[in-house]
XYZ file of C-alpha atoms in Angstrom:
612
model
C 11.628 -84.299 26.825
C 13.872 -82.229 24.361
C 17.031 -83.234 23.473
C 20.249 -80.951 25.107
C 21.749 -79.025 22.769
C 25.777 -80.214 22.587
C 27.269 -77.001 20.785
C 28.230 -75.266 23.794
C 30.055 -78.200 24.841
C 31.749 -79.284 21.586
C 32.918 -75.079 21.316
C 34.553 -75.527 25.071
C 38.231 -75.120 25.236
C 40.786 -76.457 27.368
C 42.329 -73.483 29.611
C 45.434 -73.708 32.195
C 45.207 -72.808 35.550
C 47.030 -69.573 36.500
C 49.702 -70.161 39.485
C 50.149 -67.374 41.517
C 53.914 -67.897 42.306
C 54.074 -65.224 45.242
C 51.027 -67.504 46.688
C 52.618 -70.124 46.019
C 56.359 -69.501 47.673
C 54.824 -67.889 51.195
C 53.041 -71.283 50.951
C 55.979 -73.452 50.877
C 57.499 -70.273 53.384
C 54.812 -71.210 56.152
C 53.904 -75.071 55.476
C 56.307 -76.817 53.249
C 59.824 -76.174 54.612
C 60.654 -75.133 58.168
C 63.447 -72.084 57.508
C 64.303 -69.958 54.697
C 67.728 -71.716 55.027
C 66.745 -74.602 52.869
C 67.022 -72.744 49.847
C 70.552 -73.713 49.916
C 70.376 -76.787 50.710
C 67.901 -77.352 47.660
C 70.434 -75.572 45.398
C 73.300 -78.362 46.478
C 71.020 -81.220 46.196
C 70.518 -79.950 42.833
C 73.856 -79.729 42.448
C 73.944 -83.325 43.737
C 71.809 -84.389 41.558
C 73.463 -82.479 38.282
C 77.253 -84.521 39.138
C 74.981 -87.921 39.304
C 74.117 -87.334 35.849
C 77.124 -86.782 34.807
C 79.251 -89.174 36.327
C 76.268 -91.458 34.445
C 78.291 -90.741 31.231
C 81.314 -89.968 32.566
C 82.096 -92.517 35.018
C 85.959 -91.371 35.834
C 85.420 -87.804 35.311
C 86.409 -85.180 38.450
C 83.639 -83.142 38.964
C 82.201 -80.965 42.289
C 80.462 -78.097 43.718
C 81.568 -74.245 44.392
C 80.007 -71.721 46.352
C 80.238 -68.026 46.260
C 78.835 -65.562 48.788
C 80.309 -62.296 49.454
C 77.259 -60.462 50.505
C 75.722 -59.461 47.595
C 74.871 -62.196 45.630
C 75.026 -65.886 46.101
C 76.218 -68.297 43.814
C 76.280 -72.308 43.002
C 78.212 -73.476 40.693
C 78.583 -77.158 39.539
C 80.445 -79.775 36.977
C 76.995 -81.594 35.965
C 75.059 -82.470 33.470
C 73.495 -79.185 33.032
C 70.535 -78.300 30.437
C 69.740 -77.574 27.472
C 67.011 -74.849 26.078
C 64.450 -77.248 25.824
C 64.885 -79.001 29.097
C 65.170 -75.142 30.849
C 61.580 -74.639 29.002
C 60.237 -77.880 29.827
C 61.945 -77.928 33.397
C 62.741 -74.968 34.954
C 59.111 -72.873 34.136
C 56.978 -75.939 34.500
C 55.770 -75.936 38.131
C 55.752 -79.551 40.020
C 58.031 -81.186 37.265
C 60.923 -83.085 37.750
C 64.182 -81.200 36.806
C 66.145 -84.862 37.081
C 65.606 -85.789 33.403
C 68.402 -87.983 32.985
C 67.963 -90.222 30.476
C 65.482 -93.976 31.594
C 65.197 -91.297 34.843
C 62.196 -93.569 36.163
C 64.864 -96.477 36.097
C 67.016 -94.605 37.826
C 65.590 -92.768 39.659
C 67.531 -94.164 43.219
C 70.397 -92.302 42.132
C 68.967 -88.901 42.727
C 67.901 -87.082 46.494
C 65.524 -84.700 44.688
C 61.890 -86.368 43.742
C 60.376 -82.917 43.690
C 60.453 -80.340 40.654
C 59.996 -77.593 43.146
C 62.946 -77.146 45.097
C 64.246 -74.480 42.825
C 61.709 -72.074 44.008
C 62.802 -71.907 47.539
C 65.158 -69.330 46.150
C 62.541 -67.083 46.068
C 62.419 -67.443 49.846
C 65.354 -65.412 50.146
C 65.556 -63.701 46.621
C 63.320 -62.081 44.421
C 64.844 -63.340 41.086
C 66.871 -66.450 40.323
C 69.033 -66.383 37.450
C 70.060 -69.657 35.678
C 73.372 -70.452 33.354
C 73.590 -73.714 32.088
C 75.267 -76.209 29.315
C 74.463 -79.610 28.406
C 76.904 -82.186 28.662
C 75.283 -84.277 26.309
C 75.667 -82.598 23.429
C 79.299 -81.293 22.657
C 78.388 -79.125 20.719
C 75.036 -77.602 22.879
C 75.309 -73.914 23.737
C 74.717 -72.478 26.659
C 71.317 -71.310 27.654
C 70.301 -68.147 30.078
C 67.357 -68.030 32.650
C 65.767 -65.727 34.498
C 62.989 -66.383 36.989
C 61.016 -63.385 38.912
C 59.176 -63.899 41.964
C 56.301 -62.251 39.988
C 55.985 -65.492 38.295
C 57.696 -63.813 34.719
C 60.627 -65.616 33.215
C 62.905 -64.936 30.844
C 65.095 -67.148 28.437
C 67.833 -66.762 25.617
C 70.744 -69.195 23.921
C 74.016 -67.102 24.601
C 76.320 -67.444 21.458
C 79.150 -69.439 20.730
C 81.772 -67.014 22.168
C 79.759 -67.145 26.061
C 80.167 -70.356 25.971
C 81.406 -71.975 29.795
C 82.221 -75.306 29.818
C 79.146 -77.977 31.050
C 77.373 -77.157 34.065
C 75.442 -74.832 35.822
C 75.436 -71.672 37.684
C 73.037 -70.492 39.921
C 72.671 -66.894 41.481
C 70.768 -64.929 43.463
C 71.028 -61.674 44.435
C 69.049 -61.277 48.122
C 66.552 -59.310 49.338
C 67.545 -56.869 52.007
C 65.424 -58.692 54.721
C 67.656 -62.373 53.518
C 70.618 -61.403 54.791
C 70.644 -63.754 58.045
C 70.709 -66.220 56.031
C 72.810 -64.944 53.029
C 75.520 -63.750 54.976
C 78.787 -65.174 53.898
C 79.696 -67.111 57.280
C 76.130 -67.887 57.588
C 76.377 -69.544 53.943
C 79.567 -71.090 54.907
C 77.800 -72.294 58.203
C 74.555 -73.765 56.635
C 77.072 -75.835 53.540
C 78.759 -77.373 56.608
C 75.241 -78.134 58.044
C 73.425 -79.577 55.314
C 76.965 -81.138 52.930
C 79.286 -82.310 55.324
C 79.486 -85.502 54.736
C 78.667 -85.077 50.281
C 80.415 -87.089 48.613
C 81.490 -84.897 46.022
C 83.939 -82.059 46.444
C 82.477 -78.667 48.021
C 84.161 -75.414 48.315
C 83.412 -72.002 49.506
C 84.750 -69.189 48.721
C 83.982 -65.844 50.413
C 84.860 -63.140 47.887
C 87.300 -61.798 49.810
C 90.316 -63.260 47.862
C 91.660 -65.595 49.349
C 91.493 -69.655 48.516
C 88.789 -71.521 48.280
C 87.742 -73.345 51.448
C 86.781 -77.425 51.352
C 83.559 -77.523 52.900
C 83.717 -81.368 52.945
C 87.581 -82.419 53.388
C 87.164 -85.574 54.292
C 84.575 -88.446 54.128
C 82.289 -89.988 56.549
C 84.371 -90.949 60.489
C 82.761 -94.404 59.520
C 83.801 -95.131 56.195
C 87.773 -93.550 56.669
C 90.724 -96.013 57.788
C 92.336 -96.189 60.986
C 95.289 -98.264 62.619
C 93.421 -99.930 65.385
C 90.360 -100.692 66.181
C 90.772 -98.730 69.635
C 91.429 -95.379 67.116
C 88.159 -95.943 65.434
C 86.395 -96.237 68.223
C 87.626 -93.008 69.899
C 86.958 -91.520 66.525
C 83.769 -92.271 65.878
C 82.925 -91.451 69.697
C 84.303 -87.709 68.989
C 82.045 -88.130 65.970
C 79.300 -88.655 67.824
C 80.525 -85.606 70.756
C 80.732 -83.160 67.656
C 77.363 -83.417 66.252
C 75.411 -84.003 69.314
C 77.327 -82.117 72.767
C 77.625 -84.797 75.050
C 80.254 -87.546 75.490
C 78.711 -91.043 74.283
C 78.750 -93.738 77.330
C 79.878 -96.535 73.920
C 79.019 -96.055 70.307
C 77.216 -98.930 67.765
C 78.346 -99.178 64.107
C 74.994 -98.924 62.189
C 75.966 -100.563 58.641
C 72.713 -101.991 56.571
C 74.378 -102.643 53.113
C 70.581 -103.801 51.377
C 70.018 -99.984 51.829
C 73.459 -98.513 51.828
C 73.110 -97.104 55.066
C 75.568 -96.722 57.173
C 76.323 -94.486 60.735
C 76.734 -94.681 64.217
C 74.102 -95.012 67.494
C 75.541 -93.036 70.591
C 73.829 -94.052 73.431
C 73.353 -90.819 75.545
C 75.377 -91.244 79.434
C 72.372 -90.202 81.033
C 69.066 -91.442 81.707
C 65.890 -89.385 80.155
C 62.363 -89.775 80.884
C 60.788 -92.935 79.696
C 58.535 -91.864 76.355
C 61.098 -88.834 75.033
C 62.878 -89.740 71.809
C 65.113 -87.638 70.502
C 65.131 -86.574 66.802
C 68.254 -88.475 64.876
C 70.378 -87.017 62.446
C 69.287 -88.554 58.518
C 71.106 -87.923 55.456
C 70.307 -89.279 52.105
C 73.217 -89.844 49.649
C 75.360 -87.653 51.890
C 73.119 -84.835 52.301
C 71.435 -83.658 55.553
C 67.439 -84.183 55.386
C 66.621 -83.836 58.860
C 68.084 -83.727 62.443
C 64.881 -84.827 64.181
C 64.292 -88.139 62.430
C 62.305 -89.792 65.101
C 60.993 -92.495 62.753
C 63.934 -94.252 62.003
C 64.058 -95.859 65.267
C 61.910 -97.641 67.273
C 59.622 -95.902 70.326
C 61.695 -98.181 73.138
C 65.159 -97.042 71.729
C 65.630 -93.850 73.410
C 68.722 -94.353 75.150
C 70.615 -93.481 71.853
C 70.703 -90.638 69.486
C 72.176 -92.092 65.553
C 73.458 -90.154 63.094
C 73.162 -92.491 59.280
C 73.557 -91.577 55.938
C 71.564 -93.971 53.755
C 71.125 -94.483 50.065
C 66.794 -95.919 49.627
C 65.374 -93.683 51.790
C 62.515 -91.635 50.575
C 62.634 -88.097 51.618
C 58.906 -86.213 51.763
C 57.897 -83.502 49.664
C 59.885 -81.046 51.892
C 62.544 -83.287 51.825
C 63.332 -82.235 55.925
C 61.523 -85.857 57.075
C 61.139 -89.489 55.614
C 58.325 -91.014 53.777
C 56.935 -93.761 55.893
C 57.016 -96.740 53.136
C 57.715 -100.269 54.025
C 61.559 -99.281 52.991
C 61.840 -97.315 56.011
C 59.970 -99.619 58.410
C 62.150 -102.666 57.539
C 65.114 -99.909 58.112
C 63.753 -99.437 61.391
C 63.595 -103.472 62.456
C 66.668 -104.000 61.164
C 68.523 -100.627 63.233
C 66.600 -101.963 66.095
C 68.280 -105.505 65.823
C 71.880 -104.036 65.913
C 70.609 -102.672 69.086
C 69.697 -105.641 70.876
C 72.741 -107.620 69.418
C 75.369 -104.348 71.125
C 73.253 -105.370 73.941
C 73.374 -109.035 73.750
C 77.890 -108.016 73.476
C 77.524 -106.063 76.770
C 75.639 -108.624 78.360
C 77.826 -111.347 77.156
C 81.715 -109.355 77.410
C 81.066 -106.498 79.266
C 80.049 -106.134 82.394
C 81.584 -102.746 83.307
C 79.789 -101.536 80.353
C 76.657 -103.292 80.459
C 76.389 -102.100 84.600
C 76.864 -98.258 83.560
C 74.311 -98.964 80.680
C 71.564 -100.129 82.968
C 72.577 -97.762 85.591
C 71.212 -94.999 83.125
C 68.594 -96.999 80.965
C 67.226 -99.712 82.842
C 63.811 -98.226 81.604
C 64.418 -98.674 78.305
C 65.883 -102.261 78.271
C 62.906 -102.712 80.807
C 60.401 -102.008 77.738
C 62.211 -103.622 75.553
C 62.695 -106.908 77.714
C 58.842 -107.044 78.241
C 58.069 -107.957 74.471
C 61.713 -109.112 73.815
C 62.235 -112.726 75.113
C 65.848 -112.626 74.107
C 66.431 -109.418 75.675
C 64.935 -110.995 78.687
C 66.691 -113.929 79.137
C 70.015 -111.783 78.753
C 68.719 -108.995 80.929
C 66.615 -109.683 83.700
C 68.466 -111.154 86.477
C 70.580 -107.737 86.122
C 67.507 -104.868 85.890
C 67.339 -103.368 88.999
C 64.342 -102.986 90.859
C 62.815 -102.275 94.376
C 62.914 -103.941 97.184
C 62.688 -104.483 101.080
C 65.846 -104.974 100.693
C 66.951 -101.686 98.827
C 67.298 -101.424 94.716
C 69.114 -104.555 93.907
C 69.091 -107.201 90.986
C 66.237 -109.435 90.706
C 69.160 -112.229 90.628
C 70.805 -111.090 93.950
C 67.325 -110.223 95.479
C 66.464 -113.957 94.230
C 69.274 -115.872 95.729
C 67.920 -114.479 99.229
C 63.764 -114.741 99.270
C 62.857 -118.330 97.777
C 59.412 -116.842 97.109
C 59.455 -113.536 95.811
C 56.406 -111.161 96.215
C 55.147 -108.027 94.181
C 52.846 -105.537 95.205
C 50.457 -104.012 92.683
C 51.394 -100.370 93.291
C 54.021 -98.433 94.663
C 51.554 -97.231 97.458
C 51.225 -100.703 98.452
C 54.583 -101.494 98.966
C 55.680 -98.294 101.399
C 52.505 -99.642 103.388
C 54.451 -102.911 103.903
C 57.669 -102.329 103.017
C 58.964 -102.043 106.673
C 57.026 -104.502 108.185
C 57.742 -107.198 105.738
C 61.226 -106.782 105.787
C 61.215 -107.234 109.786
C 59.062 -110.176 109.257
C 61.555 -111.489 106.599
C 59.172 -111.512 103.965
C 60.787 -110.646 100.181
C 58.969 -107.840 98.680
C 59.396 -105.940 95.223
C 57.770 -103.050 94.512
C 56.109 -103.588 91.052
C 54.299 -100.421 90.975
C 56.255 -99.111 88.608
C 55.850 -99.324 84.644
C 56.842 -102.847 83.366
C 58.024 -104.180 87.359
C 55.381 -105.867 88.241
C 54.883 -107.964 84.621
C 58.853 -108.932 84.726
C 58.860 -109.946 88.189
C 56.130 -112.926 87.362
C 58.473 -113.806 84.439
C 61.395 -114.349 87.068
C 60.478 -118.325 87.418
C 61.371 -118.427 83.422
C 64.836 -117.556 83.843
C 65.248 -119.093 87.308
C 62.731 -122.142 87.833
C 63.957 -122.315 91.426
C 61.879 -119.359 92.015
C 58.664 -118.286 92.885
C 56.941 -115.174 92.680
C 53.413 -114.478 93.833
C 51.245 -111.430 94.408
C 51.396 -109.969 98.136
C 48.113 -109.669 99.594
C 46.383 -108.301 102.994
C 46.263 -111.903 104.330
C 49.778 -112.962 103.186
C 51.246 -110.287 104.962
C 48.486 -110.228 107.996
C 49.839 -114.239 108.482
C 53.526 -113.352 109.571
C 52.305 -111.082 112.407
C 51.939 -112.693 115.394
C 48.969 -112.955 117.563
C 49.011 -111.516 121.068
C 47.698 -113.910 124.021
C 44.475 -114.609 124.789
C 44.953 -112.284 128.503
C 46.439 -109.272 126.555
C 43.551 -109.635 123.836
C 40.711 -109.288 126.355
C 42.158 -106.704 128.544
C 42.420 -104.912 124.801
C 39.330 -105.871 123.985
C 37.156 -102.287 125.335
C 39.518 -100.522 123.307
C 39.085 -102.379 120.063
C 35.432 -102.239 120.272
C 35.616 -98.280 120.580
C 38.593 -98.261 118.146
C 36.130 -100.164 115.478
C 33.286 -97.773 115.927
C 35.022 -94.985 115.209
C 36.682 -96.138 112.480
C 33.728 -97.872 110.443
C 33.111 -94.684 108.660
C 36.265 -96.047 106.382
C 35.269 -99.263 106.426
C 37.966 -100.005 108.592
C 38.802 -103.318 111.041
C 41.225 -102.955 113.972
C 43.244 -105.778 115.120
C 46.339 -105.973 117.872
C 49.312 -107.697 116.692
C 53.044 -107.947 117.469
C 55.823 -107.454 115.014
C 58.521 -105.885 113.923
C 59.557 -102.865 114.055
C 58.636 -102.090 117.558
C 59.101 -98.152 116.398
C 55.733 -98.561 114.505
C 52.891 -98.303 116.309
C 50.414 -99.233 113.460
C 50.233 -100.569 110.272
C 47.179 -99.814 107.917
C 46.474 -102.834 105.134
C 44.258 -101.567 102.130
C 44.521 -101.577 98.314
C 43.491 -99.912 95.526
C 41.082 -102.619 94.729
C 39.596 -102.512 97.752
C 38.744 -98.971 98.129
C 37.741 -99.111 94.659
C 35.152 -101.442 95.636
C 34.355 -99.428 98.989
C 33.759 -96.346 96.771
C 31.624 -98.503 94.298
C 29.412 -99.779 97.115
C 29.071 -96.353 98.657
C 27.309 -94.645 95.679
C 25.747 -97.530 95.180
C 23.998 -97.119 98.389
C 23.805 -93.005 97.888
C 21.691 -94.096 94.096
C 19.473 -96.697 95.738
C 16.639 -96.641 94.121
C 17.314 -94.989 90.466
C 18.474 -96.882 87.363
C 21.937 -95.962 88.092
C 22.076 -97.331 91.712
C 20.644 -100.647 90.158
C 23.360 -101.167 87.642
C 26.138 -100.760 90.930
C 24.123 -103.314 92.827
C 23.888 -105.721 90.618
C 27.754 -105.381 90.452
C 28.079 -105.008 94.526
C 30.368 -107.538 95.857
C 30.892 -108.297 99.998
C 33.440 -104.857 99.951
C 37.015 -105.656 101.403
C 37.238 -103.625 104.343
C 40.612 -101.778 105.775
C 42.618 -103.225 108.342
C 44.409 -100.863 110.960
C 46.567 -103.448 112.589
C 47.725 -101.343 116.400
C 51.385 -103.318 117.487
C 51.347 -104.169 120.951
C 55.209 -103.995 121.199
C 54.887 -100.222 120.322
C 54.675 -98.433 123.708
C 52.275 -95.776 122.557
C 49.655 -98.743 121.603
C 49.943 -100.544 125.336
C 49.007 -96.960 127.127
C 46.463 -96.412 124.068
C 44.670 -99.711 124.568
C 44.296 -98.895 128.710
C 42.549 -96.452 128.205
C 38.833 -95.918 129.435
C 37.778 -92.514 128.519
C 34.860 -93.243 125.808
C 35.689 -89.920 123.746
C 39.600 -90.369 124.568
C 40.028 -93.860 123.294
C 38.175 -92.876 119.967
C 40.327 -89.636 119.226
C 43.159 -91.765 120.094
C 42.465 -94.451 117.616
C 41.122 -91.647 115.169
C 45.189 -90.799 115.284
C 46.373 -93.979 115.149
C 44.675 -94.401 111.696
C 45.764 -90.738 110.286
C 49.282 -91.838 111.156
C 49.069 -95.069 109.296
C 47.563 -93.338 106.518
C 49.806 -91.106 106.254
C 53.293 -93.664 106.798
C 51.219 -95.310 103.274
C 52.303 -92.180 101.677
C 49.114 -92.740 99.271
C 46.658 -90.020 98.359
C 44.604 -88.875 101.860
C 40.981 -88.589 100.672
C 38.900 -85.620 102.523
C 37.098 -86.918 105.089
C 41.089 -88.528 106.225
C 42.457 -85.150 106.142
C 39.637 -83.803 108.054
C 40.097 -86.679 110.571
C 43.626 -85.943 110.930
C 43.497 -82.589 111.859
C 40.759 -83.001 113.823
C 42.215 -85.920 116.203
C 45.269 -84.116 116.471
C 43.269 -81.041 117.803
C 41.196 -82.841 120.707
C 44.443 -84.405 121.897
C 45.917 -80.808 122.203
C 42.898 -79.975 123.778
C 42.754 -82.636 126.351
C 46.468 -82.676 126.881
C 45.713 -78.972 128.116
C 42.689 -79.637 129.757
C 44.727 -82.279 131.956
C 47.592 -80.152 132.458
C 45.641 -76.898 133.922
């Protein structure tokens, strides 16, 4: 085999890919960031990021950030550390590169909310060229260096001489593009430096063009780090804080403060209830500035009773720097926010009863989630979660002080079956049909060992109605036989009891096991024969049947049960069993609905019959 000839490879040359920067930009436009409004917002952080530098050399130095908009151009101006004409070459033209060059920058690289060397071109969002003034701090004697950057992806560069020289810094401007200007208005700049800088921690002004003073942006710092006489005025403070940012008047507020990650905020926990699974986006900033206000990931799925606003120092912001990086740094955040949850809860519990009543008046969901993997939060918690009973919605501790042995239905269908019957017979039912009820309940007997809690069941409830006498049983006993023919289509039994209420004339005992299991053995029976049918018989089991239980102290049963008209006394029963079914309030299948309308029409028909 002849040998390959290596020339062409040894005479290949290196080549750079071409960027196409208007590509690029309506790629960051439609994927990257959410709204052309983050180009200022990437301006400030570099801005931000500019004083950090600075004050890295000049520790006690007074240094902030202006802004200029009077409708034609835009402007940021800043005291930092500024570049020179190498770092604007190396920097500013080099797409994906860092512009935080400080000096050991991967040492420091904490100090700085900008990880990305590609904010600066979501200026082009808005603008179709960005120019650039800048001088180093660094070197006294550095002069100051001009950019220009087109949205054709041309730049331009040149060293001003000595007599242009500003003092250290840099200025950015833009001059918009006609269809920018909703969001390089001068109130809508003003508006979005509010938005993303309000709680900087370096001075920020705005200035309109119109002549008058400049206007702080950021007067004053953070509600949670400024002083106040009492604690009371903090609280109320922090409260309206919490009113301001998100329109609704917080039923208490929780100090977040995590000083490992120099975070720091509040938790408002939201007056009203919301639907178990929503959570609400939270406000993040990093180092002061705003990264996102629907932060879902910095608190925990059960925790959305409250809305937080934090500003923290180690959090990683993503490439769009509008969510946060999910990193072990943010998931120990997260476990350590949620413990200063459970510990405000733990106060409530502990000093507060008012509070802690209102709380799980609203949220009882929540803490009911919580409690379920939280053994803390369930010893605190439990006796006070409401839930529902025969008795009405009560406490499981008052609802536990009366029933001895509590019992929990499976499903909420199950318990308006019985509800009303077992609370004549004195029985203690809870309804556990609903999402974490029926688990809690059974852990009742850990926070009260005087209790007992057991699953109700057909025959539990079928032993506290009392038997009629032998007489009344056999003169019933025509009726019954009739009653049971007509009714085996559903697999259903028909007894004669007594009990309470006498207003009910029929209670219907099934469960969603059983008619599971009636449904299985049905197609099993339709498939007998094929390979399908064989797999449901070998699982067939004995199928529960149905039991419509007729009350002999109801007065429309004792006339029913007389009654010796064959077709009559079927119809009649027929309608007895729709009623029941209905009273259950569970889904009607078909051939029930069909029943139901049908019964109701032959005793319309024979009440007519008799009447003409």
């Amino acid at each position: 085999m002849p040998l390959r000839d290596t020339s062409a490879q040894q005479a290949a040359t290196d080549r750079t890919f071409q960027v196409d920067l208007r590509g690029l930009v309506d790629l960051l436009s439609h994927h990257l960031y959410s709204s052309p409004r983050v180009y200022l917002r990437e301006l400030m952080q570099n801005a931000v990021d500019a004083l950090t530098a600075r004050h890295a050399i000049e520790p006690h130095g007074a240094f902030g950030i202006r802004l200029y908009a009077d409708g034609s151009v835009v402007r940021v101006e800043d005291d930092g550390v500024g570049l020179t004409e190498d770092d604007v070459h190396t920097f500013l033209a080099t797409i994906g590169r860092s512009s935080k060059r400080a000096e050991g920058i991967a040492e420091q690289r904490a100090d700085f909310i900008g990880q990305f060397g590609i904010g600066l071109l979501s200026c082009f969002l808005v603008a179709d060229e960005i120019h650039v003034l800048s001088r180093s701090a660094r070197t006294p004697d550095a002069p100051a260096v001009e950019w220009r950057g087109r949205g054709d992806g041309s730049y331009t560069v040149r060293t001003l001489p000595a007599s242009a020289r500003p003092r250290p810094g840099t200025t950015v401007t833009l001059t918009p593009r006609a269809d920018a200007g909703e969001w390089t208005r001068p109130a809508q700049v003003h508006a979005l430096a509010r938005h993303f800088g309000s709680l900087l921690r370096h001075p920020l002004t705005f200035d309109d063009g119109t002549g008058g003073a400049s206007a702080p942006v950021n007067p004053e710092p953070a509600p949670w780090s400024r002083t106040y006489p009492t604690p009371g005025a903090r609280s109320r403070a922090l409260a309206a804080y919490g009113e301001e940012v998100f329109g609704f008047t917080p039923l208490d507020t929780i100090e977040l403060d995590l000083p490992a990650v120099g975070l720091k905020g509040i938790a408002c926990v939201l007056p009203e209830a919301v639907p178990a699974g929503r959570r609400h986006g939270h406000r993040v900033h990093v180092k002061g500035m705003l990264l996102s206000e629907q932060a879902e990931e910095i608190l925990p799925e059960w925790a959305f009773f409250v809305r937080c606003v934090v500003d923290a120092e180690s959090l990683r912001p993503t490439a769009s720097r509008e969510s946060l990086y999910e990193d072990d740094t943010l998931a120990a955040v997260r476990d350590a926010l949620a413990e200063r949850l459970r510990a405000w809860i733990a106060r409530a519990a502990a000093s507060d009863p008012d509070l802690l009543h209102r709380f799980l008046q609203a949220h009882h969901l929540a803490v009911k989630s919580l409690a379920v993997h939280d053994d803390e939060i369930l010893r605190m918690l439990l006796p006070w979660l409401p839930f529902e009973t025969t008795d009405g919605h009560c406490t499981l501790d008052e609802f536990a002080r009366t029933h001895r042995t509590v019992l929990v239905t499976s499903s909420v269908e199950e318990f308006r079956q019985v509800a009303a019957i077992a609370s004549a017979a004195g029985l203690g039912v809870v309804n556990g049909g609903y999402t974490y009820d029926r688990e809690l309940v059974h852990r009742l007997p850990e926070i009260r060992p005087e209790a007992s809690v057991a699953d109700l069941d057909p025959a539990t409830l079928t032993a506290h109605l009392d038997p009629v006498d032998r007489e009344t049983e056999l003169a019933a006993a025509a009726y019954l036989a009739q009653a049971r023919d007509a009714l085996s289509v559903f697999d259903c039994d028909v007894a004669l009891r007594t009990f309470q209420p006498a207003s009910a004339p029929a209670l219907l005992v099934d469960s969603r096991e059983a008619r599971h299991e009636r449904t299985r053995s049905q197609l099993a029976r339709e498939q007998e024969g094929g390979l399908w049918g064989d797999i449901l018989g070998a699982l067939r089991q004995e199928a529960p049947r149905a039991q419509l239980i007729l009350n002999q102290l109801n007065p429309l049963v004792r006339t029913a049960v007389t009654i010796d008209e064959p077709e009559l006394a079927r119809t009649s029963a027929e309608a007895l069993y729709g009623q029941a079914a209905m009273l259950s309030r569970r889904p009607l299948r078909p051939a029930e609905s069909s029943l139901i309308n049908r019964s109701f029409l032959d005793l319309l028909a024979h009440a007519l019959r008799k009447d003409s």
